[in-house]
mmCIF file with all atom_site columns, C-alpha atoms in Angstrom:
data_model
loop_
_atom_site.group_PDB
_atom_site.id
_atom_site.type_symbol
_atom_site.label_atom_id
_atom_site.label_alt_id
_atom_site.label_comp_id
_atom_site.label_asym_id
_atom_site.label_entity_id
_atom_site.label_seq_id
_atom_site.pdbx_PDB_ins_code
_atom_site.Cartn_x
_atom_site.Cartn_y
_atom_site.Cartn_z
_atom_site.occupancy
_atom_site.B_iso_or_equiv
_atom_site.pdbx_formal_charge
_atom_site.auth_seq_id
_atom_site.auth_comp_id
_atom_site.auth_asym_id
_atom_site.auth_atom_id
_atom_site.pdbx_PDB_model_num
ATOM 1   C CA . UNK I 1 1   ? -12.919 14.442  -8.383  1.00 94.00 ? 1   UNK I CA 1
ATOM 2   C CA . UNK I 1 2   ? -10.088 12.213  -7.184  1.00 97.00 ? 2   UNK I CA 1
ATOM 3   C CA . UNK I 1 3   ? -6.543  12.695  -8.403  1.00 97.00 ? 3   UNK I CA 1
ATOM 4   C CA . UNK I 1 4   ? -4.113  9.791   -8.209  1.00 98.00 ? 4   UNK I CA 1
ATOM 5   C CA . UNK I 1 5   ? -0.608  11.194  -7.965  1.00 98.00 ? 5   UNK I CA 1
ATOM 6   C CA . UNK I 1 6   ? 2.901   9.801   -8.347  1.00 98.00 ? 6   UNK I CA 1
ATOM 7   C CA . UNK I 1 7   ? 4.383   9.133   -4.906  1.00 98.00 ? 7   UNK I CA 1
ATOM 8   C CA . UNK I 1 8   ? 7.696   10.892  -5.643  1.00 98.00 ? 8   UNK I CA 1
ATOM 9   C CA . UNK I 1 9   ? 6.935   13.638  -8.162  1.00 98.00 ? 9   UNK I CA 1
ATOM 10  C CA . UNK I 1 10  ? 3.334   14.505  -7.300  1.00 98.00 ? 10  UNK I CA 1
ATOM 11  C CA . UNK I 1 11  ? 2.460   14.317  -11.004 1.00 98.00 ? 11  UNK I CA 1
ATOM 12  C CA . UNK I 1 12  ? -1.212  13.532  -11.612 1.00 98.00 ? 12  UNK I CA 1
ATOM 13  C CA . UNK I 1 13  ? -1.371  10.045  -13.146 1.00 98.00 ? 13  UNK I CA 1
ATOM 14  C CA . UNK I 1 14  ? -5.152  9.737   -13.327 1.00 98.00 ? 14  UNK I CA 1
ATOM 15  C CA . UNK I 1 15  ? -8.220  11.811  -12.526 1.00 97.00 ? 15  UNK I CA 1
ATOM 16  C CA . UNK I 1 16  ? -11.397 9.982   -11.590 1.00 97.00 ? 16  UNK I CA 1
ATOM 17  C CA . UNK I 1 17  ? -14.689 11.875  -11.709 1.00 96.00 ? 17  UNK I CA 1
ATOM 18  C CA . UNK I 1 18  ? -16.063 10.329  -8.516  1.00 96.00 ? 18  UNK I CA 1
ATOM 19  C CA . UNK I 1 19  ? -16.093 10.830  -4.763  1.00 94.00 ? 19  UNK I CA 1
ATOM 20  C CA . UNK I 1 20  ? -14.600 7.375   -4.118  1.00 95.00 ? 20  UNK I CA 1
ATOM 21  C CA . UNK I 1 21  ? -12.460 4.766   -5.844  1.00 97.00 ? 21  UNK I CA 1
ATOM 22  C CA . UNK I 1 22  ? -14.616 1.942   -4.478  1.00 97.00 ? 22  UNK I CA 1
ATOM 23  C CA . UNK I 1 23  ? -15.972 -0.141  -7.361  1.00 98.00 ? 23  UNK I CA 1
ATOM 24  C CA . UNK I 1 24  ? -14.358 2.096   -9.987  1.00 98.00 ? 24  UNK I CA 1
ATOM 25  C CA . UNK I 1 25  ? -13.378 0.690   -13.381 1.00 98.00 ? 25  UNK I CA 1
ATOM 26  C CA . UNK I 1 26  ? -9.663  1.493   -13.624 1.00 98.00 ? 26  UNK I CA 1
ATOM 27  C CA . UNK I 1 27  ? -8.671  -1.489  -15.795 1.00 98.00 ? 27  UNK I CA 1
ATOM 28  C CA . UNK I 1 28  ? -5.604  -0.888  -17.943 1.00 98.00 ? 28  UNK I CA 1
ATOM 29  C CA . UNK I 1 29  ? -4.601  2.326   -16.158 1.00 98.00 ? 29  UNK I CA 1
ATOM 30  C CA . UNK I 1 30  ? -0.954  3.393   -16.044 1.00 98.00 ? 30  UNK I CA 1
ATOM 31  C CA . UNK I 1 31  ? -0.378  3.919   -12.317 1.00 98.00 ? 31  UNK I CA 1
ATOM 32  C CA . UNK I 1 32  ? 3.318   3.073   -11.954 1.00 98.00 ? 32  UNK I CA 1
ATOM 33  C CA . UNK I 1 33  ? 4.647   4.773   -8.822  1.00 98.00 ? 33  UNK I CA 1
ATOM 34  C CA . UNK I 1 34  ? 1.168   5.878   -7.712  1.00 98.00 ? 34  UNK I CA 1
ATOM 35  C CA . UNK I 1 35  ? 0.459   6.877   -4.136  1.00 98.00 ? 35  UNK I CA 1
ATOM 36  C CA . UNK I 1 36  ? -2.595  4.810   -3.210  1.00 98.00 ? 36  UNK I CA 1
ATOM 37  C CA . UNK I 1 37  ? -1.650  4.431   0.439   1.00 98.00 ? 37  UNK I CA 1
ATOM 38  C CA . UNK I 1 38  ? -4.714  4.049   2.659   1.00 97.00 ? 38  UNK I CA 1
ATOM 39  C CA . UNK I 1 39  ? -7.135  4.458   -0.253  1.00 97.00 ? 39  UNK I CA 1
ATOM 40  C CA . UNK I 1 40  ? -10.437 2.574   -0.410  1.00 98.00 ? 40  UNK I CA 1
ATOM 41  C CA . UNK I 1 41  ? -10.398 0.523   -3.615  1.00 98.00 ? 41  UNK I CA 1
ATOM 42  C CA . UNK I 1 42  ? -12.912 -2.104  -2.491  1.00 98.00 ? 42  UNK I CA 1
ATOM 43  C CA . UNK I 1 43  ? -14.239 -4.055  -5.498  1.00 98.00 ? 43  UNK I CA 1
ATOM 44  C CA . UNK I 1 44  ? -12.335 -1.823  -7.929  1.00 98.00 ? 44  UNK I CA 1
ATOM 45  C CA . UNK I 1 45  ? -11.575 -3.191  -11.398 1.00 98.00 ? 45  UNK I CA 1
ATOM 46  C CA . UNK I 1 46  ? -7.778  -2.992  -11.698 1.00 98.00 ? 46  UNK I CA 1
ATOM 47  C CA . UNK I 1 47  ? -7.307  -5.678  -14.363 1.00 98.00 ? 47  UNK I CA 1
ATOM 48  C CA . UNK I 1 48  ? -4.164  -5.189  -16.474 1.00 98.00 ? 48  UNK I CA 1
ATOM 49  C CA . UNK I 1 49  ? -3.254  -2.082  -14.461 1.00 98.00 ? 49  UNK I CA 1
ATOM 50  C CA . UNK I 1 50  ? 0.387   -1.034  -14.203 1.00 98.00 ? 50  UNK I CA 1
ATOM 51  C CA . UNK I 1 51  ? 1.032   -0.631  -10.477 1.00 98.00 ? 51  UNK I CA 1
ATOM 52  C CA . UNK I 1 52  ? 4.817   -1.055  -10.594 1.00 98.00 ? 52  UNK I CA 1
ATOM 53  C CA . UNK I 1 53  ? 6.489   0.571   -7.577  1.00 98.00 ? 53  UNK I CA 1
ATOM 54  C CA . UNK I 1 54  ? 3.087   1.866   -6.384  1.00 98.00 ? 54  UNK I CA 1
ATOM 55  C CA . UNK I 1 55  ? 2.406   2.513   -2.700  1.00 98.00 ? 55  UNK I CA 1
ATOM 56  C CA . UNK I 1 56  ? -0.680  0.512   -1.750  1.00 98.00 ? 56  UNK I CA 1
ATOM 57  C CA . UNK I 1 57  ? 0.228   0.268   1.936   1.00 98.00 ? 57  UNK I CA 1
ATOM 58  C CA . UNK I 1 58  ? -2.822  0.050   4.207   1.00 98.00 ? 58  UNK I CA 1
ATOM 59  C CA . UNK I 1 59  ? -5.141  0.253   1.166   1.00 98.00 ? 59  UNK I CA 1
ATOM 60  C CA . UNK I 1 60  ? -8.590  -1.367  1.285   1.00 98.00 ? 60  UNK I CA 1
ATOM 61  C CA . UNK I 1 61  ? -8.732  -3.661  -1.764  1.00 98.00 ? 61  UNK I CA 1
ATOM 62  C CA . UNK I 1 62  ? -11.222 -6.278  -0.579  1.00 98.00 ? 62  UNK I CA 1
ATOM 63  C CA . UNK I 1 63  ? -12.881 -7.977  -3.558  1.00 98.00 ? 63  UNK I CA 1
ATOM 64  C CA . UNK I 1 64  ? -10.861 -5.982  -6.115  1.00 98.00 ? 64  UNK I CA 1
ATOM 65  C CA . UNK I 1 65  ? -9.931  -7.501  -9.469  1.00 98.00 ? 65  UNK I CA 1
ATOM 66  C CA . UNK I 1 66  ? -6.162  -7.361  -10.047 1.00 98.00 ? 66  UNK I CA 1
ATOM 67  C CA . UNK I 1 67  ? -6.135  -10.039 -12.754 1.00 98.00 ? 67  UNK I CA 1
ATOM 68  C CA . UNK I 1 68  ? -2.949  -9.627  -14.853 1.00 98.00 ? 68  UNK I CA 1
ATOM 69  C CA . UNK I 1 69  ? -1.963  -6.444  -12.981 1.00 98.00 ? 69  UNK I CA 1
ATOM 70  C CA . UNK I 1 70  ? 1.716   -5.593  -12.603 1.00 98.00 ? 70  UNK I CA 1
ATOM 71  C CA . UNK I 1 71  ? 2.643   -5.146  -8.928  1.00 97.00 ? 71  UNK I CA 1
ATOM 72  C CA . UNK I 1 72  ? 6.401   -5.470  -9.381  1.00 97.00 ? 72  UNK I CA 1
ATOM 73  C CA . UNK I 1 73  ? 8.144   -3.599  -6.584  1.00 98.00 ? 73  UNK I CA 1
ATOM 74  C CA . UNK I 1 74  ? 4.848   -2.379  -5.103  1.00 98.00 ? 74  UNK I CA 1
ATOM 75  C CA . UNK I 1 75  ? 4.445   -1.753  -1.374  1.00 98.00 ? 75  UNK I CA 1
ATOM 76  C CA . UNK I 1 76  ? 1.290   -3.559  -0.288  1.00 98.00 ? 76  UNK I CA 1
ATOM 77  C CA . UNK I 1 77  ? 2.177   -3.778  3.412   1.00 98.00 ? 77  UNK I CA 1
ATOM 78  C CA . UNK I 1 78  ? -0.789  -3.895  5.826   1.00 98.00 ? 78  UNK I CA 1
ATOM 79  C CA . UNK I 1 79  ? -3.298  -3.816  2.950   1.00 98.00 ? 79  UNK I CA 1
ATOM 80  C CA . UNK I 1 80  ? -6.656  -5.617  2.997   1.00 98.00 ? 80  UNK I CA 1
ATOM 81  C CA . UNK I 1 81  ? -6.599  -8.002  0.021   1.00 98.00 ? 81  UNK I CA 1
ATOM 82  C CA . UNK I 1 82  ? -9.369  -10.356 1.187   1.00 98.00 ? 82  UNK I CA 1
ATOM 83  C CA . UNK I 1 83  ? -11.008 -12.025 -1.782  1.00 98.00 ? 83  UNK I CA 1
ATOM 84  C CA . UNK I 1 84  ? -8.817  -10.213 -4.333  1.00 98.00 ? 84  UNK I CA 1
ATOM 85  C CA . UNK I 1 85  ? -8.281  -11.853 -7.733  1.00 98.00 ? 85  UNK I CA 1
ATOM 86  C CA . UNK I 1 86  ? -4.521  -11.902 -8.394  1.00 97.00 ? 86  UNK I CA 1
ATOM 87  C CA . UNK I 1 87  ? -4.732  -14.428 -11.248 1.00 97.00 ? 87  UNK I CA 1
ATOM 88  C CA . UNK I 1 88  ? -1.739  -13.976 -13.580 1.00 97.00 ? 88  UNK I CA 1
ATOM 89  C CA . UNK I 1 89  ? -0.624  -10.858 -11.669 1.00 97.00 ? 89  UNK I CA 1
ATOM 90  C CA . UNK I 1 90  ? 3.098   -10.060 -11.861 1.00 96.00 ? 90  UNK I CA 1
ATOM 91  C CA . UNK I 1 91  ? 4.349   -9.632  -8.283  1.00 93.00 ? 91  UNK I CA 1
ATOM 92  C CA . UNK I 1 92  ? 8.139   -9.675  -8.441  1.00 93.00 ? 92  UNK I CA 1
ATOM 93  C CA . UNK I 1 93  ? 9.964   -7.817  -5.685  1.00 93.00 ? 93  UNK I CA 1
ATOM 94  C CA . UNK I 1 94  ? 6.879   -6.371  -4.010  1.00 91.00 ? 94  UNK I CA 1
ATOM 95  C CA . UNK I 1 95  ? 6.351   -6.198  -0.265  1.00 96.00 ? 95  UNK I CA 1
ATOM 96  C CA . UNK I 1 96  ? 3.221   -7.737  1.277   1.00 96.00 ? 96  UNK I CA 1
ATOM 97  C CA . UNK I 1 97  ? 4.139   -7.626  4.983   1.00 98.00 ? 97  UNK I CA 1
ATOM 98  C CA . UNK I 1 98  ? 1.073   -8.078  7.195   1.00 98.00 ? 98  UNK I CA 1
ATOM 99  C CA . UNK I 1 99  ? -1.234  -7.904  4.166   1.00 97.00 ? 99  UNK I CA 1
ATOM 100 C CA . UNK I 1 100 ? -4.474  -9.883  4.583   1.00 98.00 ? 100 UNK I CA 1
ATOM 101 C CA . UNK I 1 101 ? -4.684  -12.302 1.639   1.00 96.00 ? 101 UNK I CA 1
ATOM 102 C CA . UNK I 1 102 ? -7.560  -14.372 3.072   1.00 96.00 ? 102 UNK I CA 1
ATOM 103 C CA . UNK I 1 103 ? -9.591  -15.978 0.272   1.00 96.00 ? 103 UNK I CA 1
ATOM 104 C CA . UNK I 1 104 ? -7.437  -14.263 -2.380  1.00 96.00 ? 104 UNK I CA 1
ATOM 105 C CA . UNK I 1 105 ? -7.179  -16.017 -5.745  1.00 95.00 ? 105 UNK I CA 1
ATOM 106 C CA . UNK I 1 106 ? -3.485  -16.685 -6.423  1.00 90.00 ? 106 UNK I CA 1
ATOM 107 C CA . UNK I 1 107 ? -3.092  -18.558 -9.717  1.00 86.00 ? 107 UNK I CA 1
#
């Protein structure tokens, strides 16, 4: 069981009945302010997910689907975003310092 918690309050935002978040179907989840720092989300389905103000620093997101996700104000510094689909994602005010966006889809 994995618990995704709010970075400031520690409140549980989502419980996932799995040992890993890799390849998980999390589409449409409400994860605003989530602490996902350093997490392995490779090939995860995060379409339409609310990740406003989330901490995704140093996260492994290679091949993840973030189509239409909201990343406004998110910290994505040093994250692996190779091959990520960011089509129609809302990315206002986020930080992507040293993030690897190789082969990412940015439409």
